[in-house]
Short mmCIF file of C-alpha atoms in Angstrom, two decimals:
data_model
loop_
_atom_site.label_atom_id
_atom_site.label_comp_id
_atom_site.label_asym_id
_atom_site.label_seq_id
_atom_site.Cartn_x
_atom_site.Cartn_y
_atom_site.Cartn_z
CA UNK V 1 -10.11 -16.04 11.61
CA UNK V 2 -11.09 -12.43 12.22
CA UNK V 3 -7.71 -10.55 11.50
CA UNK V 4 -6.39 -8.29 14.41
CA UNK V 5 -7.93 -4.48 14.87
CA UNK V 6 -4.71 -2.03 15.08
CA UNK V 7 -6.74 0.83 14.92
CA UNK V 8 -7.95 3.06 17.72
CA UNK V 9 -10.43 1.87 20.34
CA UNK V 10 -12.59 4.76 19.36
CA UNK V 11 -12.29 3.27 15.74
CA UNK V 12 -16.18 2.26 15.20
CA UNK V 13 -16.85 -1.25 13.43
CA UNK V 14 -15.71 -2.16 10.09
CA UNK V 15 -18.37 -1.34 7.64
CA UNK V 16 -19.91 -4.00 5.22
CA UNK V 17 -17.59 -3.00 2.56
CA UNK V 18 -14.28 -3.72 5.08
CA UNK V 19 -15.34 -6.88 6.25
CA UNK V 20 -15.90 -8.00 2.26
CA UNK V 21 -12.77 -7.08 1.14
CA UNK V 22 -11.12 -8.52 4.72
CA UNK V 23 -12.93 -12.09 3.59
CA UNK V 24 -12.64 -11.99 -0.14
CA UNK V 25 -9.02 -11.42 0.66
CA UNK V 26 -8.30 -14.23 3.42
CA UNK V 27 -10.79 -16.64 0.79
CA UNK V 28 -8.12 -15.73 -1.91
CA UNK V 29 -5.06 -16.04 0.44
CA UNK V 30 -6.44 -19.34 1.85
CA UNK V 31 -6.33 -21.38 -1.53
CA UNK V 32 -3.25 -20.20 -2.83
CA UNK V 33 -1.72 -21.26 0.60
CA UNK V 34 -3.47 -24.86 -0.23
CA UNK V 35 -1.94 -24.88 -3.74
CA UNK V 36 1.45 -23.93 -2.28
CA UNK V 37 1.62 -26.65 0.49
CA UNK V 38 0.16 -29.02 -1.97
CA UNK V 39 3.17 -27.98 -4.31
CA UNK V 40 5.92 -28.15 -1.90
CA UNK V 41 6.60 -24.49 -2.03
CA UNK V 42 8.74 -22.99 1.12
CA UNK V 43 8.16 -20.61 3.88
CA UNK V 44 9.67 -16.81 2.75
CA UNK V 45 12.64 -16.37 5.32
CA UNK V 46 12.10 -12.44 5.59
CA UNK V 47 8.44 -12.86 7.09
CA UNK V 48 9.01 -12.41 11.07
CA UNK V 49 12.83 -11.64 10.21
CA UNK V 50 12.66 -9.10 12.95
CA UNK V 51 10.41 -7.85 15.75
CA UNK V 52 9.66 -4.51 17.67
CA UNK V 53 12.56 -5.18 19.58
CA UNK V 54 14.43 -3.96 16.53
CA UNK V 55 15.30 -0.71 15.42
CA UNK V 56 12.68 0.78 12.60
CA UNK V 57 15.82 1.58 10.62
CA UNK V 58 17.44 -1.61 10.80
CA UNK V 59 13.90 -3.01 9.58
CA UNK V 60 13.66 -0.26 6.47
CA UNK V 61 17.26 -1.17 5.46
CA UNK V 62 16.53 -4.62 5.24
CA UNK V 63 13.26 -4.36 3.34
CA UNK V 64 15.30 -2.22 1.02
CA UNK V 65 18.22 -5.26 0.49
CA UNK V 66 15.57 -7.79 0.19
CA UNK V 67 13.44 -6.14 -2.45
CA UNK V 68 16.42 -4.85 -4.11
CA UNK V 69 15.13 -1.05 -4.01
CA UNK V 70 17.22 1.96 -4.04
CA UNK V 71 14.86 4.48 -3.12
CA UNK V 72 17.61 7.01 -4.70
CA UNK V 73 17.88 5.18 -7.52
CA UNK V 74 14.28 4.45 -8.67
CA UNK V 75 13.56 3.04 -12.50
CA UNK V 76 11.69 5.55 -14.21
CA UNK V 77 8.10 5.90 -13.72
CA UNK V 78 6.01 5.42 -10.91
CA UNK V 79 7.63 4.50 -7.61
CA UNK V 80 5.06 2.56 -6.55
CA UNK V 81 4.61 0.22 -9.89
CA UNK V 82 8.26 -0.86 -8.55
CA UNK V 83 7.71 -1.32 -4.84
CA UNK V 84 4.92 -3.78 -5.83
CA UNK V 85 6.87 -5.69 -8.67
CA UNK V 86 9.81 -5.86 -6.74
CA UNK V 87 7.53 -7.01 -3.64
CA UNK V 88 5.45 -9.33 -6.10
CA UNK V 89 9.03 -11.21 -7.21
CA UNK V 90 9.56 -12.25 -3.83
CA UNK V 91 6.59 -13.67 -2.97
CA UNK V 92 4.08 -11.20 -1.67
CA UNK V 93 0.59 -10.83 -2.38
CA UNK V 94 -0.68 -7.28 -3.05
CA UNK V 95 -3.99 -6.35 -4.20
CA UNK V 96 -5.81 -2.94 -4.53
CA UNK V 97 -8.94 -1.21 -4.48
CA UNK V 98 -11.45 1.38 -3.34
CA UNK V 99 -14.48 0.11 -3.87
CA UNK V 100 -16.53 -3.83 -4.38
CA UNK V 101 -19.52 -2.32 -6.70
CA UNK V 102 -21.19 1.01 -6.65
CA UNK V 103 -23.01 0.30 -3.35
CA UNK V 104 -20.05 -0.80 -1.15
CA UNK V 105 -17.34 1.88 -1.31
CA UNK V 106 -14.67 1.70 0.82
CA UNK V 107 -13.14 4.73 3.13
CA UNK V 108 -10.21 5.20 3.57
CA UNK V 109 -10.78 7.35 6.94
CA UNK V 110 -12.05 3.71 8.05
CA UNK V 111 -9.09 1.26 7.06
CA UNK V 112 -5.68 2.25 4.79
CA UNK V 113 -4.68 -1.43 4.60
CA UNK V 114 -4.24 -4.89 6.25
CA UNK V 115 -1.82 -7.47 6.57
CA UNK V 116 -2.06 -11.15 6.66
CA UNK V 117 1.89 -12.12 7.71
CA UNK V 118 1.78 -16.06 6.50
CA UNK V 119 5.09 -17.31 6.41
CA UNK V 120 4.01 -19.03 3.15
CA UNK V 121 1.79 -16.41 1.49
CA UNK V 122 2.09 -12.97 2.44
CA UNK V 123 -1.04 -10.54 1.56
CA UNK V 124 -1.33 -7.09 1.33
CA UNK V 125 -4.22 -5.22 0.68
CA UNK V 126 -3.89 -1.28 0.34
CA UNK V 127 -7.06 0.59 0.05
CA UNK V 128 -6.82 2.88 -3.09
CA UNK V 129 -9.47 5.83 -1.80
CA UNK V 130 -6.06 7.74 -1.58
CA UNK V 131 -3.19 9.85 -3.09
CA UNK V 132 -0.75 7.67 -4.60
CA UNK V 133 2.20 8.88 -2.38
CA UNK V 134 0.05 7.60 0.67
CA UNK V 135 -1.27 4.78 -0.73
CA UNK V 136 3.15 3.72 -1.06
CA UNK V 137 3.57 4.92 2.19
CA UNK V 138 0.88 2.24 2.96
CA UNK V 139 2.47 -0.63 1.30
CA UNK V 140 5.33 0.02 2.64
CA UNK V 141 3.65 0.21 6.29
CA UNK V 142 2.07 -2.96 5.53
CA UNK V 143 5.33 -4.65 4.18
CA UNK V 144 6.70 -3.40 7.88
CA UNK V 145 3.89 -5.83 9.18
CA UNK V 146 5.12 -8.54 7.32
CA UNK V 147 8.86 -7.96 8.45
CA UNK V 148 7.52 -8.16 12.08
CA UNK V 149 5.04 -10.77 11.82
CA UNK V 150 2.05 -8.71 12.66
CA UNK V 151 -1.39 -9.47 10.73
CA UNK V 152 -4.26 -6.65 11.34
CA UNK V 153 -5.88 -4.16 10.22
CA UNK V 154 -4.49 -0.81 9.48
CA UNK V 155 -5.88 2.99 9.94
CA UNK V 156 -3.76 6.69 10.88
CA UNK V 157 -1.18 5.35 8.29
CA UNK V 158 0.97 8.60 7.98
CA UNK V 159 4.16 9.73 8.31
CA UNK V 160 3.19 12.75 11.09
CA UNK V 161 1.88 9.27 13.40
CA UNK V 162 5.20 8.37 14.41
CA UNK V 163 4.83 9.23 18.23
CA UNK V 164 2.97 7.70 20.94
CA UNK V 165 -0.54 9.35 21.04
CA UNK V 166 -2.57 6.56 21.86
CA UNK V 167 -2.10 4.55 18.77
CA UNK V 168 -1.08 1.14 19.01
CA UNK V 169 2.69 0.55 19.19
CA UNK V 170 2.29 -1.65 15.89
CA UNK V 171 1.05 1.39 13.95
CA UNK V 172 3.80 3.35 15.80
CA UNK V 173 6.26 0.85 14.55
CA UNK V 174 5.44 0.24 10.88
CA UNK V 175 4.89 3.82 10.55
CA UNK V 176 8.46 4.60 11.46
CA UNK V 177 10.06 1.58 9.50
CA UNK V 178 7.95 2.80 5.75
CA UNK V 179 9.30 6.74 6.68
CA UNK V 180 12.89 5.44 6.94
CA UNK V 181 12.53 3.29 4.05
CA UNK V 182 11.06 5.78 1.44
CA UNK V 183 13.04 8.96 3.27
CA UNK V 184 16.31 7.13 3.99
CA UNK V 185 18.43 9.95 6.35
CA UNK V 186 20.94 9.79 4.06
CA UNK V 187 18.77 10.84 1.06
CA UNK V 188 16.78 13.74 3.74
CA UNK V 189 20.50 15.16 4.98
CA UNK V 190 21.67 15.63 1.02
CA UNK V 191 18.93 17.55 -0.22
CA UNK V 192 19.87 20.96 -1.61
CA UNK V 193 19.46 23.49 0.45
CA UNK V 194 16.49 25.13 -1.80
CA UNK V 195 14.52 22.30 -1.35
CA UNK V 196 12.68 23.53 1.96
CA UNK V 197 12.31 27.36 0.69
CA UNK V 198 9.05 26.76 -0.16
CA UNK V 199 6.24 24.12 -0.76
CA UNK V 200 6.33 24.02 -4.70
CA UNK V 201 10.19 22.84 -4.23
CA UNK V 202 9.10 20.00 -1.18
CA UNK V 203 6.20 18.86 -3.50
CA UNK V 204 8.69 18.49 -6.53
CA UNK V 205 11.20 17.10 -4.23
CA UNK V 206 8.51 14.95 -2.76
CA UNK V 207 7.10 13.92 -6.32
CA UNK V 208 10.70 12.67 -6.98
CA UNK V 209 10.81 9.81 -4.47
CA UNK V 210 7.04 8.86 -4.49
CA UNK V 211 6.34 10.35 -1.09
CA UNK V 212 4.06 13.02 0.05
CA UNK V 213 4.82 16.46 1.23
CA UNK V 214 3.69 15.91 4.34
CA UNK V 215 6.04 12.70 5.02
CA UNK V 216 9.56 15.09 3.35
CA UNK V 217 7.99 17.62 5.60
CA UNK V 218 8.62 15.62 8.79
CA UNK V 219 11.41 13.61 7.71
CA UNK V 220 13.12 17.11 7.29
CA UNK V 221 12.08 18.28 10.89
CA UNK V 222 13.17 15.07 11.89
CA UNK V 223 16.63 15.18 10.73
CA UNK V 224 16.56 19.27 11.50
CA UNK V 225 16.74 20.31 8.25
CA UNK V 226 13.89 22.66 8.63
CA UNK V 227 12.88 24.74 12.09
CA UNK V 228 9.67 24.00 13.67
CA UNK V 229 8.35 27.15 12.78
CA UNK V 230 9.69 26.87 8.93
CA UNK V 231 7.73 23.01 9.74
CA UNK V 232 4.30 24.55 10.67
CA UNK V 233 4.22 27.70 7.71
CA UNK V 234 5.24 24.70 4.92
CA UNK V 235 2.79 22.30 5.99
CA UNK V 236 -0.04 24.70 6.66
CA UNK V 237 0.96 25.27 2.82
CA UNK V 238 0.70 21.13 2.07
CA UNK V 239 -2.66 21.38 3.75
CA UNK V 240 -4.49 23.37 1.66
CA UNK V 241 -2.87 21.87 -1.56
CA UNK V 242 -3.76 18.69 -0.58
CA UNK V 243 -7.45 19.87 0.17
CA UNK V 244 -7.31 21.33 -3.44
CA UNK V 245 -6.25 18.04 -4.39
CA UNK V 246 -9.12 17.00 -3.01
CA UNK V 247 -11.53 19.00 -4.52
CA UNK V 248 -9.62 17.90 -7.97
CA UNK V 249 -10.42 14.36 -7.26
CA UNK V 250 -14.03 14.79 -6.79
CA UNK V 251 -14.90 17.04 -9.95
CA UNK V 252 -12.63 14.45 -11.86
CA UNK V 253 -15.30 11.44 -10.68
CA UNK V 254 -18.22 13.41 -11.37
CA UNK V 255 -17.19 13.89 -14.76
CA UNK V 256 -16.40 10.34 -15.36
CA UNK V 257 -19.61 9.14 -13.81
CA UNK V 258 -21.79 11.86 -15.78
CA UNK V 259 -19.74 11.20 -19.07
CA UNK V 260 -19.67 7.10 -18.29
CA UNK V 261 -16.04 7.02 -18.40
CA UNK V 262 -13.36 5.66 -15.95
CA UNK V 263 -10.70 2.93 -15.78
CA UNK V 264 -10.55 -0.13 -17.82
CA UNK V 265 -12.73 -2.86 -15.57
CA UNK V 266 -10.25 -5.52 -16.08
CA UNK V 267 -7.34 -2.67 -15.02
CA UNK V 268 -9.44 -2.41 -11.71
CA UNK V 269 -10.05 -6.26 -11.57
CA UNK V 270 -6.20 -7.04 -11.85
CA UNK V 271 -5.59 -4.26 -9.00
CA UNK V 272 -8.22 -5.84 -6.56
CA UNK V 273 -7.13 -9.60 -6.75
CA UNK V 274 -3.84 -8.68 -7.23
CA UNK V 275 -1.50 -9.66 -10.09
CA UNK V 276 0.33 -12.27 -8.81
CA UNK V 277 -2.89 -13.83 -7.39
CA UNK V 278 -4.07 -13.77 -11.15
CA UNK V 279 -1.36 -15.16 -12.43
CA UNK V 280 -1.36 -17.90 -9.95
CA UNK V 281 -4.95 -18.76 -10.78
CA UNK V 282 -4.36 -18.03 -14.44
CA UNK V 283 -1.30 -20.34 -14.95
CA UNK V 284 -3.27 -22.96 -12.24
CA UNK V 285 -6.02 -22.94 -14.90
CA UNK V 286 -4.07 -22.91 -18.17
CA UNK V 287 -2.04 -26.30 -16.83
CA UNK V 288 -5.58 -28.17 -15.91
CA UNK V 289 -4.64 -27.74 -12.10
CA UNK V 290 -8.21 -26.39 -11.55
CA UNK V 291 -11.27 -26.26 -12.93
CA UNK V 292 -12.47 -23.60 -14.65
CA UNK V 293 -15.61 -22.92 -12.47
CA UNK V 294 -13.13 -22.58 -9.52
CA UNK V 295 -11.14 -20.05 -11.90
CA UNK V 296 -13.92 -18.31 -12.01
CA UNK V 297 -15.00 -17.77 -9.19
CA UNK V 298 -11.36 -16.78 -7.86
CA UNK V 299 -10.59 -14.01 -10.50
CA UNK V 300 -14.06 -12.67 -10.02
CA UNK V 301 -14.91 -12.92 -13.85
CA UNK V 302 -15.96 -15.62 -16.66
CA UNK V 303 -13.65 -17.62 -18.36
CA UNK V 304 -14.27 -15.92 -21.53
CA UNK V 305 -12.57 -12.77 -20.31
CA UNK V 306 -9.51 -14.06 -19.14
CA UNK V 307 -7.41 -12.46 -21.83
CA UNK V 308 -8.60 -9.50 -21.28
CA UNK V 309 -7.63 -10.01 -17.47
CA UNK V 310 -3.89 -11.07 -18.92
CA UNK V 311 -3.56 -8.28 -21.13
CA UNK V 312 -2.78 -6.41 -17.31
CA UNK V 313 -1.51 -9.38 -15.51
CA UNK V 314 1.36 -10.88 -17.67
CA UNK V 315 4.34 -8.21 -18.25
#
């Protein structure tokens, strides 16, 4: 079934590229829900917990309590390797990617995500043609979906598209819900005072909680930390570093592709069918539950390279 379109009506028609990705992952979320029911597993009580008729921060809080994530208290690292453990322990799907071969490239200006809400099996795709703080602000967005009940697809995923302006209420919604999780008010209201002097200290700030500028930036209007004028001079600053950052990300591919470098395939292969996908179909396989054609065909790679597919999947 064709998932619901949540992006604007002047949105033009998914690409070839969308629609793959939209199919490969409703193919992938379709047999694990057959291996589930055919297992006995239940229905995930937080999936439709709430609805619009709730308030985003009563949503955030509670995606916070069930995944067990103190967004003041992170684990060291990368904020975003925790949201999708902790989001992968209870049950969710999440997969990653920005492109299916060299021909079929996905945009992120298109889509930033989708949902598919099953009570039973959860997916979330996020697509990875982005920064890393907005790719988090998109799993969290999509996780928002999930709390609600709301498959579709996602575009304008931001933290500035928090007002009506002819976006869908959804969108609205699950916008509001990921900026109060990531940006809790508490966590906005205690910031030093320094921290909105200038954009180098919102970046580091920023950094810190695995968030963008932009989104500190209008959590900190928000919660009138900053004026509107001090708003508009510090994100006209965010602006141009993030076109530099840009820039950065284009010479960086262009040397990979003229030097034949780049990411470990089976890195990118565990991000795009998602871990806990592989390890379903991986521990499926390994106990004679399937065969290993269907393996195959579900991880996207020969059986002879599964280990090297584990060495990413298995902590």
């Amino acid at each position: 079934m064709p998932l619901q379109d949540f992006r604007r009506k002047t949105a033009g028609a998914l690409t070839t590229a969308a629609v793959f990705i939209i199919r490969e992952m409703q193919q992938r979320q379709a047999w694990v829900r057959d291996f589930y029911e055919e297992n006995g597993e239940s229905p995930l009580s937080f999936v439709g917990r709430f609805t619009m008729r709730h308030s985003p921060v009563t949503v955030a809080k509670d995606i916070l309590r069930e995944l067990e994530i103190d967004p003041a208290h992170y684990q060291p690292g990368n904020p975003m390797k925790e949201w999708i453990s902790k989001a992968e322990a209870k049950g969710i799907f999440i997969s990653r990617a920005s492109f299916i071969n060299s021909h079929l490239l996905l945009n992120r200006e298109e889509f930033q995500g989708f949902t598919i809400a099953d009570p039973l099996v959860p997916f979330v795709f996020i697509n990875s043609d982005d920064w890393d703080s907005a790719q988090l602000f998109s799993l969290v967005h999509e996780l928002a979906h999930i709390w609600i009940n709301q498959s579709g697809i996602s575009s304008e995923v931001a933290p500035e598209n928090m007002q009506p302006d002819h976006q869908h209420p959804v969108e609205i919604f699950c916008n509001q819900v990921a900026a109060q999780a990531l940006l809790p008010a508490d966590i906005v209201t205690a910031l030093p005072e320094g921290t909105f002097d200038n954009i180098t200290e919102v970046y580091i700030k920023a950094r810190h909680y695995g968030v963008s500028s932009f989104a500190l930036l209008v959590r900190g209007l928000e919660l009138k930390r900053i004026s509107h004028s001090r708003y508009r001079e510090l994100r006209r600053n965010a602006d141009k570093a993030y076109q530099e950052y840009l820039h950065q990300q284009q010479e960086k591919k262009k040397r990979q592709k003229e030097q034949g470098g780049g990411p470990n395939p089976y890195r990118l292969l565990a991000n795009r069918v998602g871990h806990l996908f592989a390890r379903s179909v991986l521990d499926a396989f390994h106990s004679g539950a399937i065969q290993p054609t269907q393996a195959s065909s579900l991880l996207n790679t020969h059986v002879n390279h599964f280990t090297k597919l584990e060495e990413f999947v298995f902590p």
